[in-house]
mmCIF file of C-alpha atoms in Angstrom:
data_model
loop_
_atom_site.group_PDB
_atom_site.id
_atom_site.type_symbol
_atom_site.label_atom_id
_atom_site.label_comp_id
_atom_site.label_asym_id
_atom_site.label_seq_id
_atom_site.Cartn_x
_atom_site.Cartn_y
_atom_site.Cartn_z
ATOM 1 C CA MET A 6 42.545 17.123 0.455
ATOM 2 C CA ALA A 7 43.521 20.613 1.561
ATOM 3 C CA PRO A 8 44.983 21.196 4.995
ATOM 4 C CA ASN A 9 42.367 22.278 7.505
ATOM 5 C CA VAL A 10 44.386 24.124 10.117
ATOM 6 C CA GLU A 11 45.659 27.651 9.879
ATOM 7 C CA GLY A 12 48.770 27.743 7.760
ATOM 8 C CA GLY A 13 47.816 25.872 4.560
ATOM 9 C CA VAL A 14 50.363 26.051 1.750
ATOM 10 C CA LEU A 15 48.500 25.290 -1.469
ATOM 11 C CA PRO A 16 49.080 27.774 -4.324
ATOM 12 C CA ALA A 17 46.743 30.762 -4.147
ATOM 13 C CA GLU A 18 44.878 29.761 -7.312
ATOM 14 C CA LEU A 19 43.956 26.415 -5.692
ATOM 15 C CA SER A 20 43.295 27.756 -2.211
ATOM 16 C CA PHE A 21 39.669 28.827 -1.919
ATOM 17 C CA GLU A 22 38.707 29.511 1.695
ATOM 18 C CA GLY A 23 35.539 27.491 2.279
ATOM 19 C CA PRO A 24 34.966 28.185 6.003
ATOM 20 C CA GLU A 25 32.820 31.286 6.368
ATOM 21 C CA LYS A 26 33.105 34.370 8.515
ATOM 22 C CA LYS A 27 29.773 35.191 10.171
ATOM 23 C CA LEU A 28 28.183 38.314 11.654
ATOM 24 C CA GLU A 29 24.958 38.024 13.610
ATOM 25 C CA VAL A 30 23.582 41.386 14.720
ATOM 26 C CA THR A 31 20.455 42.203 16.704
ATOM 27 C CA PHE A 32 18.903 45.660 16.823
ATOM 28 C CA GLU A 33 16.875 47.553 19.379
ATOM 29 C CA VAL A 34 13.214 46.633 18.892
ATOM 30 C CA THR A 35 11.346 49.883 18.284
ATOM 31 C CA SER A 36 7.916 48.440 17.564
ATOM 32 C CA LYS A 37 6.630 44.891 17.462
ATOM 33 C CA ASP A 38 5.045 45.505 14.060
ATOM 34 C CA ALA A 39 7.816 47.601 12.511
ATOM 35 C CA LEU A 40 9.593 46.546 9.336
ATOM 36 C CA GLY A 41 12.873 47.422 10.989
ATOM 37 C CA MET A 42 15.870 46.384 8.877
ATOM 38 C CA ARG A 43 13.574 44.792 6.285
ATOM 39 C CA ALA A 44 12.797 48.345 5.144
ATOM 40 C CA ILE A 45 16.277 48.415 3.585
ATOM 41 C CA GLY A 46 15.951 47.464 -0.082
ATOM 42 C CA ARG A 47 17.976 45.137 -2.275
ATOM 43 C CA ASP A 48 20.021 47.937 -3.849
ATOM 44 C CA ASP A 49 21.232 49.097 -0.440
ATOM 45 C CA TRP A 50 22.052 45.554 0.623
ATOM 46 C CA GLN A 51 24.024 45.196 -2.594
ATOM 47 C CA THR A 52 25.966 48.338 -1.677
ATOM 48 C CA LEU A 53 26.784 46.763 1.670
ATOM 49 C CA CYS A 54 27.782 43.496 -0.015
ATOM 50 C CA THR A 55 30.064 45.396 -2.386
ATOM 51 C CA VAL A 56 31.876 46.839 0.623
ATOM 52 C CA GLY A 57 32.378 43.277 1.855
ATOM 53 C CA GLU A 58 33.462 42.200 -1.660
ATOM 54 C CA CYS A 59 30.590 39.915 -2.598
ATOM 55 C CA SER A 60 27.344 40.319 -4.532
ATOM 56 C CA ILE A 61 23.678 39.320 -4.386
ATOM 57 C CA LEU A 62 22.676 36.509 -6.728
ATOM 58 C CA ASN A 63 19.019 36.259 -5.761
ATOM 59 C CA HIS A 64 16.420 37.311 -3.213
ATOM 60 C CA VAL A 65 13.385 35.510 -1.785
ATOM 61 C CA ARG A 66 11.241 36.330 1.220
ATOM 62 C CA ASN A 67 8.374 35.206 3.387
ATOM 63 C CA ASP A 68 6.355 36.885 6.135
ATOM 64 C CA HIS A 69 9.250 36.669 8.595
ATOM 65 C CA ALA A 70 12.499 37.373 6.754
ATOM 66 C CA ASP A 71 14.322 38.260 3.546
ATOM 67 C CA SER A 72 16.864 35.780 2.206
ATOM 68 C CA TYR A 73 19.701 36.991 -0.034
ATOM 69 C CA LEU A 74 21.794 34.337 -1.748
ATOM 70 C CA LEU A 75 25.292 35.765 -2.207
ATOM 71 C CA SER A 76 28.165 35.010 -4.547
ATOM 72 C CA GLU A 77 30.051 34.100 -1.363
ATOM 73 C CA SER A 78 27.390 32.637 0.948
ATOM 74 C CA SER A 79 24.319 34.261 2.554
ATOM 75 C CA LEU A 80 22.498 37.187 4.132
ATOM 76 C CA PHE A 81 19.243 36.828 6.104
ATOM 77 C CA VAL A 82 17.382 39.941 7.213
ATOM 78 C CA TYR A 83 14.716 39.991 9.937
ATOM 79 C CA PRO A 84 13.083 43.168 11.267
ATOM 80 C CA PHE A 85 15.556 43.423 14.150
ATOM 81 C CA ARG A 86 18.191 40.831 13.364
ATOM 82 C CA ILE A 87 20.524 40.041 10.489
ATOM 83 C CA MET A 88 22.844 37.139 9.817
ATOM 84 C CA MET A 89 25.533 37.548 7.162
ATOM 85 C CA LYS A 90 28.208 34.980 6.363
ATOM 86 C CA THR A 91 30.809 35.126 3.628
ATOM 87 C CA CYS A 92 33.568 32.804 2.473
ATOM 88 C CA GLY A 93 36.749 33.155 0.430
ATOM 89 C CA GLY A 94 38.760 36.362 0.749
ATOM 90 C CA THR A 95 35.759 38.569 1.518
ATOM 91 C CA LYS A 96 36.053 41.511 3.908
ATOM 92 C CA LEU A 97 33.020 40.941 6.095
ATOM 93 C CA LEU A 98 34.000 43.225 8.974
ATOM 94 C CA ARG A 99 34.126 46.218 6.639
ATOM 95 C CA VAL A 100 30.300 46.209 6.438
ATOM 96 C CA ILE A 101 29.899 47.283 10.088
ATOM 97 C CA PRO A 102 29.902 51.085 9.587
ATOM 98 C CA LEU A 103 27.301 50.870 6.822
ATOM 99 C CA LEU A 104 25.218 48.435 8.866
ATOM 100 C CA LYS A 105 25.127 50.976 11.705
ATOM 101 C CA GLU A 106 24.106 53.647 9.199
ATOM 102 C CA TYR A 107 21.258 51.484 7.898
ATOM 103 C CA ALA A 108 20.074 50.854 11.466
ATOM 104 C CA ALA A 109 19.933 54.604 12.152
ATOM 105 C CA ARG A 110 17.969 55.083 8.939
ATOM 106 C CA CYS A 111 15.432 52.542 10.233
ATOM 107 C CA GLY A 112 15.149 54.312 13.574
ATOM 108 C CA THR A 113 17.006 51.655 15.541
ATOM 109 C CA ARG A 114 20.558 50.819 16.669
ATOM 110 C CA VAL A 115 22.747 47.795 17.210
ATOM 111 C CA ALA A 116 21.852 45.904 20.400
ATOM 112 C CA THR A 117 24.238 42.930 20.185
ATOM 113 C CA ILE A 118 26.812 41.578 17.772
ATOM 114 C CA MET A 119 28.358 38.136 17.467
ATOM 115 C CA PHE A 120 31.197 37.421 15.048
ATOM 116 C CA SER A 121 32.256 33.812 14.621
ATOM 117 C CA ARG A 122 34.222 31.539 12.328
ATOM 118 C CA LYS A 123 36.053 28.253 12.169
ATOM 119 C CA ASN A 124 39.851 28.399 11.922
ATOM 120 C CA TYR A 125 40.916 29.424 8.421
ATOM 121 C CA MET A 126 42.546 26.930 6.081
ATOM 122 C CA TYR A 127 44.624 29.659 4.398
ATOM 123 C CA PRO A 128 45.025 32.629 6.758
ATOM 124 C CA HIS A 129 47.948 33.952 4.710
ATOM 125 C CA LEU A 130 45.511 34.633 1.849
ATOM 126 C CA GLN A 131 42.979 36.556 3.949
ATOM 127 C CA PRO A 132 42.670 40.357 3.714
ATOM 128 C CA VAL A 133 44.492 42.210 6.449
ATOM 129 C CA GLU A 134 41.460 42.720 8.722
ATOM 130 C CA HIS A 135 40.878 38.948 8.716
ATOM 131 C CA SER A 136 44.503 37.786 8.894
ATOM 132 C CA SER A 137 44.110 36.414 12.435
ATOM 133 C CA PHE A 138 41.540 36.363 15.224
ATOM 134 C CA GLU A 139 43.611 38.871 17.185
ATOM 135 C CA VAL A 140 43.412 41.283 14.252
ATOM 136 C CA GLU A 141 39.668 40.649 13.877
ATOM 137 C CA LYS A 142 39.117 41.386 17.566
ATOM 138 C CA GLU A 143 41.087 44.628 17.268
ATOM 139 C CA TYR A 144 38.930 45.650 14.309
ATOM 140 C CA LEU A 145 35.697 44.840 16.152
ATOM 141 C CA ASP A 146 36.928 46.719 19.231
ATOM 142 C CA ARG A 147 36.912 49.920 17.182
ATOM 143 C CA TYR A 148 33.105 49.796 17.224
ATOM 144 C CA PHE A 149 32.183 47.627 20.216
ATOM 145 C CA ALA A 150 33.301 46.903 23.758
ATOM 146 C CA GLY A 151 33.258 43.124 23.609
ATOM 147 C CA GLU A 152 35.236 39.983 24.231
ATOM 148 C CA GLY A 153 36.537 37.229 21.978
ATOM 149 C CA ARG A 154 37.223 33.622 22.820
ATOM 150 C CA VAL A 155 38.648 30.617 21.012
ATOM 151 C CA VAL A 156 36.561 27.493 21.608
ATOM 152 C CA GLY A 157 38.827 24.479 21.153
ATOM 153 C CA PRO A 158 42.632 24.245 20.880
ATOM 154 C CA GLU A 159 44.263 27.227 19.173
ATOM 155 C CA ASP A 160 46.816 24.951 17.495
ATOM 156 C CA GLY A 161 44.127 22.656 16.052
ATOM 157 C CA GLU A 162 40.513 22.742 14.975
ATOM 158 C CA HIS A 163 38.690 25.533 16.774
ATOM 159 C CA TRP A 164 35.923 28.105 16.586
ATOM 160 C CA CYS A 165 36.484 31.820 17.174
ATOM 161 C CA VAL A 166 33.688 33.865 18.780
ATOM 162 C CA TYR A 167 33.427 37.568 19.587
ATOM 163 C CA TYR A 168 30.354 38.930 21.407
ATOM 164 C CA SER A 169 29.328 42.419 22.522
ATOM 165 C CA ASN A 170 26.235 44.281 23.669
ATOM 166 C CA LEU A 171 28.074 47.615 23.998
ATOM 167 C CA LEU A 172 28.672 50.024 21.129
ATOM 168 C CA ARG A 173 31.430 52.605 21.356
ATOM 169 C CA ASP A 174 30.545 56.302 21.066
ATOM 170 C CA GLU A 175 32.328 58.883 18.892
ATOM 171 C CA ASP A 176 35.053 59.196 21.544
ATOM 172 C CA GLY A 177 35.687 55.445 21.515
ATOM 173 C CA LEU A 178 34.091 54.934 24.935
ATOM 174 C CA PRO A 179 31.428 52.294 25.657
ATOM 175 C CA ALA A 180 28.005 53.816 25.119
ATOM 176 C CA ALA A 181 24.990 53.078 27.284
ATOM 177 C CA PRO A 182 23.584 49.676 26.344
ATOM 178 C CA PRO A 183 20.075 49.416 24.914
ATOM 179 C CA PRO A 184 17.344 48.206 27.287
ATOM 180 C CA PRO A 185 16.784 44.443 27.543
ATOM 181 C CA GLN A 186 15.407 43.253 24.237
ATOM 182 C CA PRO A 187 12.667 40.773 23.437
ATOM 183 C CA ALA A 188 13.779 37.955 21.166
ATOM 184 C CA ALA A 189 14.317 39.435 17.693
ATOM 185 C CA ALA A 190 14.496 35.966 16.117
ATOM 186 C CA ARG A 191 15.480 32.464 17.080
ATOM 187 C CA SER A 192 18.669 32.274 19.166
ATOM 188 C CA ASP A 193 19.436 28.575 18.600
ATOM 189 C CA CYS A 194 21.790 27.666 15.765
ATOM 190 C CA MET A 195 23.753 24.705 14.423
ATOM 191 C CA GLU A 196 26.651 24.947 11.970
ATOM 192 C CA ILE A 197 28.327 21.916 10.410
ATOM 193 C CA MET A 198 31.627 22.432 8.574
ATOM 194 C CA MET A 199 32.797 19.424 6.530
ATOM 195 C CA LEU A 200 36.131 18.664 4.875
ATOM 196 C CA GLY A 201 37.432 15.890 2.650
ATOM 197 C CA LEU A 202 34.077 15.100 1.075
ATOM 198 C CA ASP A 203 33.313 11.930 -0.849
ATOM 199 C CA GLU A 204 34.376 12.588 -4.455
ATOM 200 C CA GLU A 205 31.409 10.731 -5.947
ATOM 201 C CA VAL A 206 29.027 12.878 -3.929
ATOM 202 C CA MET A 207 30.908 16.036 -4.933
ATOM 203 C CA GLN A 208 30.663 15.183 -8.659
ATOM 204 C CA GLN A 209 26.968 16.071 -8.453
ATOM 205 C CA PHE A 210 27.931 19.716 -7.908
ATOM 206 C CA PHE A 211 30.009 20.107 -11.058
ATOM 207 C CA LYS A 212 27.798 21.618 -13.740
ATOM 208 C CA LYS A 213 28.868 19.120 -16.420
ATOM 209 C CA HIS A 214 27.921 16.184 -14.173
ATOM 210 C CA ALA A 215 24.893 17.747 -12.469
ATOM 211 C CA ALA A 216 21.405 16.266 -12.672
ATOM 212 C CA GLY A 217 20.080 19.377 -14.428
ATOM 213 C CA THR A 218 19.037 22.714 -13.010
ATOM 214 C CA ALA A 219 19.915 23.849 -9.490
ATOM 215 C CA TRP A 220 16.408 22.837 -8.372
ATOM 216 C CA GLU A 221 16.844 19.359 -9.845
ATOM 217 C CA VAL A 222 20.158 19.046 -8.015
ATOM 218 C CA THR A 223 18.478 20.121 -4.781
ATOM 219 C CA ARG A 224 15.847 17.413 -5.164
ATOM 220 C CA LYS A 225 17.866 14.549 -6.632
ATOM 221 C CA THR A 226 20.810 14.794 -4.229
ATOM 222 C CA GLY A 227 18.515 14.699 -1.193
ATOM 223 C CA ILE A 228 19.377 18.232 -0.077
ATOM 224 C CA ILE A 229 15.663 19.064 -0.129
ATOM 225 C CA ASP A 230 15.166 16.649 2.790
ATOM 226 C CA LEU A 231 17.625 18.631 4.915
ATOM 227 C CA LEU A 232 15.467 21.770 4.563
ATOM 228 C CA LEU A 233 12.619 20.296 6.624
ATOM 229 C CA GLY A 234 9.711 21.464 4.504
ATOM 230 C CA ALA A 235 10.951 25.004 3.847
ATOM 231 C CA ASP A 236 8.385 27.288 2.197
ATOM 232 C CA GLN A 237 11.021 29.237 0.238
ATOM 233 C CA VAL A 238 14.001 27.533 -1.459
ATOM 234 C CA ASP A 239 16.563 29.552 -3.422
ATOM 235 C CA ASP A 240 19.317 27.434 -4.988
ATOM 236 C CA PHE A 241 22.179 28.173 -7.382
ATOM 237 C CA LEU A 242 24.568 25.955 -9.363
ATOM 238 C CA PHE A 243 27.835 27.689 -10.206
ATOM 239 C CA ASP A 244 29.808 27.276 -13.429
ATOM 240 C CA PRO A 245 31.995 25.229 -13.632
ATOM 241 C CA CYS A 246 31.276 23.937 -10.125
ATOM 242 C CA GLY A 247 29.880 24.822 -6.743
ATOM 243 C CA TYR A 248 26.421 25.005 -5.228
ATOM 244 C CA SER A 249 24.550 27.175 -2.724
ATOM 245 C CA VAL A 250 21.047 27.165 -1.302
ATOM 246 C CA ASN A 251 19.165 29.399 1.112
ATOM 247 C CA ALA A 252 15.786 28.363 2.486
ATOM 248 C CA LEU A 253 13.153 29.769 4.832
ATOM 249 C CA ARG A 254 10.614 27.871 6.907
ATOM 250 C CA ASP A 255 8.493 30.344 8.827
ATOM 251 C CA ASP A 256 11.069 32.314 10.880
ATOM 252 C CA ALA A 257 13.842 29.723 10.522
ATOM 253 C CA TYR A 258 16.565 29.743 7.880
ATOM 254 C CA PHE A 259 18.706 27.025 6.307
ATOM 255 C CA THR A 260 21.818 27.570 4.214
ATOM 256 C CA ILE A 261 24.226 25.177 2.488
ATOM 257 C CA HIS A 262 27.378 26.042 0.522
ATOM 258 C CA ILE A 263 29.470 23.525 -1.396
ATOM 259 C CA THR A 264 33.014 23.806 -2.769
ATOM 260 C CA PRO A 265 33.436 20.426 -4.512
ATOM 261 C CA GLU A 266 37.006 20.469 -5.907
ATOM 262 C CA SER A 267 38.931 17.436 -4.640
ATOM 263 C CA HIS A 268 42.017 19.438 -3.567
ATOM 264 C CA GLY A 269 39.964 21.475 -1.102
ATOM 265 C CA SER A 270 36.407 20.175 -0.869
ATOM 266 C CA PHE A 271 34.297 21.888 1.752
ATOM 267 C CA VAL A 272 30.601 21.924 2.649
ATOM 268 C CA SER A 273 28.869 24.082 5.248
ATOM 269 C CA PHE A 274 25.370 23.615 6.612
ATOM 270 C CA GLU A 275 23.650 26.031 8.983
ATOM 271 C CA THR A 276 20.183 26.461 10.422
ATOM 272 C CA ASN A 277 18.504 28.265 13.289
ATOM 273 C CA VAL A 278 15.459 25.983 13.244
ATOM 274 C CA SER A 279 14.302 25.355 16.793
ATOM 275 C CA VAL A 280 14.325 21.657 17.677
ATOM 276 C CA GLU A 281 14.713 19.781 20.939
ATOM 277 C CA SER A 282 17.862 18.122 19.618
ATOM 278 C CA TYR A 283 19.958 18.677 16.497
ATOM 279 C CA ASP A 284 21.119 15.057 16.607
ATOM 280 C CA GLY A 285 18.912 13.670 13.814
ATOM 281 C CA LEU A 286 19.501 16.570 11.444
ATOM 282 C CA CYS A 287 23.261 16.543 12.035
ATOM 283 C CA HIS A 288 23.447 12.815 11.303
ATOM 284 C CA ALA A 289 21.395 13.305 8.116
ATOM 285 C CA VAL A 290 23.758 16.029 6.873
ATOM 286 C CA VAL A 291 26.890 13.978 7.558
ATOM 287 C CA SER A 292 25.347 10.858 5.989
ATOM 288 C CA LEU A 293 24.489 12.742 2.796
ATOM 289 C CA PHE A 294 27.857 14.431 2.192
ATOM 290 C CA LYS A 295 30.173 11.727 3.620
ATOM 291 C CA PRO A 296 33.068 13.895 4.891
ATOM 292 C CA ARG A 297 36.301 12.449 6.265
ATOM 293 C CA LYS A 298 36.269 15.078 8.994
ATOM 294 C CA PHE A 299 33.804 17.655 10.213
ATOM 295 C CA SER A 300 33.203 20.220 12.945
ATOM 296 C CA VAL A 301 29.915 21.143 14.602
ATOM 297 C CA ALA A 302 29.158 24.364 16.459
ATOM 298 C CA VAL A 303 25.899 24.530 18.386
ATOM 299 C CA VAL A 304 24.659 27.729 20.014
ATOM 300 C CA ARG A 305 21.696 27.728 22.381
ATOM 301 C CA GLY A 306 20.047 30.614 24.184
ATOM 302 C CA ASN A 307 20.806 31.008 27.876
ATOM 303 C CA ASP A 308 17.508 29.361 28.779
ATOM 304 C CA ARG A 309 18.914 25.948 27.833
ATOM 305 C CA LYS A 310 22.392 24.433 27.667
ATOM 306 C CA VAL A 311 23.617 22.347 24.757
ATOM 307 C CA ASP A 312 23.004 18.666 25.432
ATOM 308 C CA VAL A 313 26.246 16.815 24.693
ATOM 309 C CA LYS A 314 24.151 13.983 23.251
ATOM 310 C CA GLU A 315 23.423 16.278 20.313
ATOM 311 C CA LEU A 316 27.038 15.907 19.221
ATOM 312 C CA SER A 317 27.929 12.281 19.776
ATOM 313 C CA ASN A 318 27.652 8.738 18.412
ATOM 314 C CA PHE A 319 28.648 9.314 14.789
ATOM 315 C CA GLN A 320 29.340 5.795 13.589
ATOM 316 C CA GLY A 321 32.755 5.453 11.970
ATOM 317 C CA PHE A 322 34.011 8.763 13.409
ATOM 318 C CA GLU A 323 36.114 9.547 16.436
ATOM 319 C CA GLU A 324 35.433 12.699 18.428
ATOM 320 C CA LYS A 325 38.791 14.483 18.504
ATOM 321 C CA ILE A 326 37.719 17.732 20.187
ATOM 322 C CA SER A 327 34.836 18.712 22.436
ATOM 323 C CA SER A 328 34.879 22.180 23.974
ATOM 324 C CA ARG A 329 32.183 24.456 25.348
ATOM 325 C CA VAL A 330 31.506 27.846 26.875
ATOM 326 C CA ASP A 331 28.475 27.957 29.182
ATOM 327 C CA GLY A 332 26.799 31.098 30.470
ATOM 328 C CA HIS A 333 29.655 33.488 29.714
ATOM 329 C CA TRP A 334 27.508 35.277 27.104
ATOM 330 C CA PRO A 335 23.711 35.129 26.715
ATOM 331 C CA TYR A 336 24.462 31.909 24.809
ATOM 332 C CA HIS A 337 25.844 28.447 25.448
ATOM 333 C CA VAL A 338 28.395 27.407 22.821
ATOM 334 C CA HIS A 339 29.595 23.870 22.090
ATOM 335 C CA PHE A 340 32.217 23.044 19.451
ATOM 336 C CA SER A 341 33.171 19.499 18.456
ATOM 337 C CA HIS A 342 35.414 18.032 15.798
ATOM 338 C CA TYR A 343 35.267 14.507 14.358
ATOM 339 C CA ALA A 344 37.488 12.499 12.020
ATOM 340 C CA VAL A 345 37.155 9.111 10.362
ATOM 341 C CA GLU A 346 38.453 6.408 12.687
#
């Protein structure tokens, strides 16, 4: 199993960075019925992805959002909110200038931005703008007047978060913030990041051992049950191995990405589905993939704190880390890490 703290030493050809970098951006709501950022077409999103060094594999949509399955993770586009996450050696922060340009084209502007990620396994293989959280904060500070925090111990498993509701103007000074915004999309979110996965489970995501098509894998592995009746499911089985799925259920998204190689197996699960507690869903995810260790990050809107019971009582696991930030941003953030006892 690959090391899971910053400073891994596997050879570069064996060192794929599973943990994703994530940008969540909200935009000033100009009209309740406007298309907003959904007016940007697939070709333009591909241009943005190219800047970040990834590509669009497929696109599905429903009445609420567009889902783009990427070669390195996912992009979800709502009228006034986007979520983009990329893994590997992608250059996610480089998309910010073009994202601002697209917003202006749609008659809106950035209202808030949140950048987050788990600690890298192989920071020495990341592009320069992602080589450390300090460097990432400096890059973000070119465009925003925000603040970054590390949730959890910096010398162990942790989650990095940067938040801002202030753009910088052409002179580099904080610009006037947009007026208070109505909810552009759901603010709740749960991310599960799993390492050291059961090898028998991971065999299902090698093309030569797979149950058939990507859709057959989605059904036969039980992944379909984790998508809670999604109305749009977009899955992809990579050659020779690897699996990704995006799904939409009304205005909620689900996304799963699997790197199954035994020397560095990694699975991520994320959803913004609104539920009273993420406990049942989190247990279902962990039970299906059988990791030896995993981290959970839960974000709730400021109207409700994260209940610690959402992140406890995993049979056979010991909670090694539990850290939270309450009320500092318009979100409550809770990060926990578990390992097999």
